[in-house]
């Protein structure tokens, strides 16, 4: 069979998604041997990224169409592992928000090999990039985030958890058609903050659809950092953490403890609760909620930070106040400058370099109009644990947005038995944090880290990531 015919066969296997909750229309994946070379993979190879440090690994960027009928396309950036990519697993990274970019945060500020420089004109090499240990795939999801888009305006009004999971699932199937050598690779999903909803929901969808052998994805586990998990526990933890770290007074905490029932369908109908929670958010406007002990950014990004805090204060009937789940240091300004450069967009295959796309690190409209949010993914945890998936959760202990207390409250609700008691873990002969192993789940703190852990503790986070991939207990001796 000649090359052109093989590529034609490859491109015929299209996975489509109906809007919102409608099921994926799955089709057979090609069998091993259906491919020799995929031309679309070569087309997405990034060759001339401005300011890129010299590296020995390949990376790819571009679009994957997840729904042809509605014109939905998701942008990805994929980095092969620095060494022996053929022997290492594939990891999908997701940032949350909802509405924030995995490229702008995960790839550019946290765990990617290229960190945007302080003038927005170039990139610095990240010696603690997670592609030292895995092939890393970053996805801007859902449509409307970063470079991802839909040609159907109504799609933007129905975005939510279920919509996002279905499109991400369709993306994976289509992406494997571009990169067939990864189709049977060991696969993990990782993410932070609101991706605490995205990741388990996508994992559950993969698990359920894996009953069809032709759609099988070799999902082995999930890794979550400071994740939103259970709305009631998240809010209770946020309030208690603010009190225990002297952000709010004893009196404010007592009022919330007495008047707020975060498990109710509408805790904000109580005026005392409403006003006291408003006081918590007011005090957090004075510091960085994502990192209690670092300075706030005083550059031009203050304008965007103020808009985020206004969203924090906004809530409607039966909807808890939302707080944007991204980290907003001055690096956001640099990322914005870099990704709106015509030459950068051309190198990443998102524009022709003339008619550029407007890129922002977070889409406030998506955040504000989020239509479907799962109040708790704890039942999904139980399901995935029973399925034997590896589940690790880590928590930077200076984060006030999804603090360590929120995660501990959520995990306690699972009622898992403890297999290894609370103890410190070590990195470079220092305490990296503390951890506890449960039947089916590992929980670890990262000492001195804020919301986006790898920004604050890059070496420690890489060590934790390596232990997760190996399925090894974190080092418990110096």
PDB file of C-alpha atoms in Angstrom, residues 27 38 75 150 169 314 363 367 388 392 415 436 445 450 452:
ATOM      1  CA  UNK A  27     -15.272   4.740  15.347  1.00  0.00           C
ATOM      2  CA  UNK A  38       1.842  10.463   9.505  1.00  0.00           C
ATOM      3  CA  UNK A  75      -4.962  23.732  20.495  1.00  0.00           C
ATOM      4  CA  UNK A 150     -15.447  27.026  17.935  1.00  0.00           C
ATOM      5  CA  UNK A 169     -11.962  12.652  25.060  1.00  0.00           C
ATOM      6  CA  UNK A 314     -19.937  37.774  42.530  1.00  0.00           C
ATOM      7  CA  UNK A 363     -11.046  33.893  29.568  1.00  0.00           C
ATOM      8  CA  UNK A 367     -15.347  31.596  33.941  1.00  0.00           C
ATOM      9  CA  UNK A 388      -7.212   0.106  40.340  1.00  0.00           C
ATOM     10  CA  UNK A 392      -1.951  10.938  43.819  1.00  0.00           C
ATOM     11  CA  UNK A 415     -13.322   7.104  54.497  1.00  0.00           C
ATOM     12  CA  UNK A 436       0.100   9.769  53.895  1.00  0.00           C
ATOM     13  CA  UNK A 445       1.961  18.282  50.865  1.00  0.00           C
ATOM     14  CA  UNK A 450       1.567  28.090  46.694  1.00  0.00           C
ATOM     15  CA  UNK A 452       0.763  26.345  41.323  1.00  0.00           C
TER      16      UNK A 452
END
